[in-house]
PDB file of C-alpha atoms in Angstrom:
ATOM      1  CA  UNK K 457      29.184   8.820 -23.721  1.00  0.00           C
ATOM      2  CA  UNK K 458      25.572  10.283 -23.359  1.00  0.00           C
ATOM      3  CA  UNK K 459      22.821   9.409 -20.907  1.00  0.00           C
ATOM      4  CA  UNK K 460      19.244   9.170 -21.567  1.00  0.00           C
ATOM      5  CA  UNK K 461      16.796  11.567 -20.062  1.00  0.00           C
ATOM      6  CA  UNK K 462      15.046  10.760 -16.873  1.00  0.00           C
ATOM      7  CA  UNK K 463      11.485   9.150 -17.200  1.00  0.00           C
ATOM      8  CA  UNK K 464       8.492  11.234 -16.813  1.00  0.00           C
ATOM      9  CA  UNK K 465       6.593  11.028 -13.596  1.00  0.00           C
ATOM     10  CA  UNK K 466       2.922  11.487 -13.203  1.00  0.00           C
ATOM     11  CA  UNK K 467       1.401  13.457 -10.266  1.00  0.00           C
ATOM     12  CA  UNK K 468      -1.816  12.273  -8.801  1.00  0.00           C
ATOM     13  CA  UNK K 469      -4.872  14.253  -8.510  1.00  0.00           C
ATOM     14  CA  UNK K 470      -5.316  16.487  -5.571  1.00  0.00           C
ATOM     15  CA  UNK K 471      -8.162  14.661  -4.292  1.00  0.00           C
ATOM     16  CA  UNK K 472      -6.541  11.095  -4.479  1.00  0.00           C
ATOM     17  CA  UNK K 473      -5.528   8.865  -1.505  1.00  0.00           C
ATOM     18  CA  UNK K 474      -1.950   8.973  -2.517  1.00  0.00           C
ATOM     19  CA  UNK K 475      -1.806  12.746  -2.386  1.00  0.00           C
ATOM     20  CA  UNK K 476      -3.596  12.951   1.053  1.00  0.00           C
ATOM     21  CA  UNK K 477      -1.329  10.286   2.495  1.00  0.00           C
ATOM     22  CA  UNK K 478       1.904  11.964   1.505  1.00  0.00           C
ATOM     23  CA  UNK K 479       0.527  15.364   2.577  1.00  0.00           C
ATOM     24  CA  UNK K 480      -0.244  13.870   5.852  1.00  0.00           C
ATOM     25  CA  UNK K 481       3.425  12.675   6.330  1.00  0.00           C
ATOM     26  CA  UNK K 482       4.839  15.951   4.899  1.00  0.00           C
ATOM     27  CA  UNK K 483       2.837  17.914   7.347  1.00  0.00           C
ATOM     28  CA  UNK K 484       4.727  15.999  10.256  1.00  0.00           C
ATOM     29  CA  UNK K 485       8.223  16.833   8.566  1.00  0.00           C
ATOM     30  CA  UNK K 486       9.436  18.769  11.524  1.00  0.00           C
ATOM     31  CA  UNK K 487       9.631  15.596  13.498  1.00  0.00           C
ATOM     32  CA  UNK K 488      11.067  13.378  10.606  1.00  0.00           C
ATOM     33  CA  UNK K 489      14.300  15.299   8.997  1.00  0.00           C
ATOM     34  CA  UNK K 490      15.031  12.824   6.425  1.00  0.00           C
ATOM     35  CA  UNK K 491      12.976  12.965   3.090  1.00  0.00           C
ATOM     36  CA  UNK K 492      13.523   9.205   2.302  1.00  0.00           C
ATOM     37  CA  UNK K 493      11.955   8.242   5.440  1.00  0.00           C
ATOM     38  CA  UNK K 494       9.082  10.388   5.012  1.00  0.00           C
ATOM     39  CA  UNK K 495       8.557   8.851   1.482  1.00  0.00           C
ATOM     40  CA  UNK K 496       8.969   5.312   2.894  1.00  0.00           C
ATOM     41  CA  UNK K 497       6.315   6.206   5.685  1.00  0.00           C
ATOM     42  CA  UNK K 498       4.057   7.689   3.069  1.00  0.00           C
ATOM     43  CA  UNK K 499       4.158   4.598   0.877  1.00  0.00           C
ATOM     44  CA  UNK K 500       3.598   2.200   3.820  1.00  0.00           C
ATOM     45  CA  UNK K 501       0.732   4.281   5.052  1.00  0.00           C
ATOM     46  CA  UNK K 502      -0.796   4.224   1.656  1.00  0.00           C
ATOM     47  CA  UNK K 503      -0.434   0.393   1.578  1.00  0.00           C
ATOM     48  CA  UNK K 504      -2.087   0.292   4.876  1.00  0.00           C
ATOM     49  CA  UNK K 505      -5.235   2.287   3.605  1.00  0.00           C
ATOM     50  CA  UNK K 506      -5.527  -0.340   0.698  1.00  0.00           C
ATOM     51  CA  UNK K 507      -5.500  -3.213   3.237  1.00  0.00           C
ATOM     52  CA  UNK K 508      -2.109  -4.322   2.364  1.00  0.00           C
ATOM     53  CA  UNK K 509       0.210  -2.870   5.042  1.00  0.00           C
ATOM     54  CA  UNK K 510       0.786  -2.455   8.818  1.00  0.00           C
ATOM     55  CA  UNK K 511      -0.839  -0.069  11.130  1.00  0.00           C
ATOM     56  CA  UNK K 512       1.087   3.191  11.849  1.00  0.00           C
ATOM     57  CA  UNK K 513       2.156   1.785  15.308  1.00  0.00           C
ATOM     58  CA  UNK K 514       3.692  -1.147  13.688  1.00  0.00           C
ATOM     59  CA  UNK K 515       4.957   0.850  10.434  1.00  0.00           C
ATOM     60  CA  UNK K 516       7.137   3.155  12.486  1.00  0.00           C
ATOM     61  CA  UNK K 517       9.017   0.456  14.078  1.00  0.00           C
ATOM     62  CA  UNK K 518       9.292  -1.800  11.069  1.00  0.00           C
ATOM     63  CA  UNK K 519      10.323   0.850   8.482  1.00  0.00           C
ATOM     64  CA  UNK K 520      12.744   2.182  10.934  1.00  0.00           C
ATOM     65  CA  UNK K 521      11.721   5.904  10.510  1.00  0.00           C
ATOM     66  CA  UNK K 522      14.014   8.286  12.421  1.00  0.00           C
ATOM     67  CA  UNK K 523      11.978  10.836  14.166  1.00  0.00           C
ATOM     68  CA  UNK K 524      12.995  13.497  16.861  1.00  0.00           C
ATOM     69  CA  UNK K 525      11.429  15.917  19.043  1.00  0.00           C
ATOM     70  CA  UNK K 526       8.194  13.721  19.653  1.00  0.00           C
ATOM     71  CA  UNK K 527       7.450  10.613  21.283  1.00  0.00           C
ATOM     72  CA  UNK K 528       6.812   7.264  19.322  1.00  0.00           C
ATOM     73  CA  UNK K 529       3.253   6.949  20.753  1.00  0.00           C
ATOM     74  CA  UNK K 530       2.366  10.733  20.059  1.00  0.00           C
ATOM     75  CA  UNK K 531       3.506  10.428  16.551  1.00  0.00           C
ATOM     76  CA  UNK K 532       1.573   7.095  15.890  1.00  0.00           C
ATOM     77  CA  UNK K 533      -1.463   8.680  17.344  1.00  0.00           C
ATOM     78  CA  UNK K 534      -1.104  11.935  14.981  1.00  0.00           C
ATOM     79  CA  UNK K 535      -0.646   9.576  12.065  1.00  0.00           C
ATOM     80  CA  UNK K 536      -3.794   7.273  12.999  1.00  0.00           C
ATOM     81  CA  UNK K 537      -5.900  10.470  13.427  1.00  0.00           C
ATOM     82  CA  UNK K 538      -4.846  11.656   9.986  1.00  0.00           C
ATOM     83  CA  UNK K 539      -5.733   8.449   8.321  1.00  0.00           C
ATOM     84  CA  UNK K 540      -9.119   8.450   9.941  1.00  0.00           C
ATOM     85  CA  UNK K 541      -9.724  11.876   8.091  1.00  0.00           C
ATOM     86  CA  UNK K 542      -8.385  10.506   5.049  1.00  0.00           C
ATOM     87  CA  UNK K 543     -10.931   7.395   4.959  1.00  0.00           C
TER      88      UNK K 543
END
């Protein structure tokens, strides 16, 4: 029995909102050890920038992101500041 090859994925341009948002989350990976949590947070923040999602303060709780070594309010503040730079 054989399997089909994986689908090809497209990468976004360096200056796109998607790339900037995921880069912001990856820059804080020392506080979020689980890659899937970072991906979920990046997607949620991208939706927030497009006017569809929740603010970082709400998203950290609703997405159940596991973080360590930093307080909740401080992480939310860092994310908010980073999003202001992206906009």
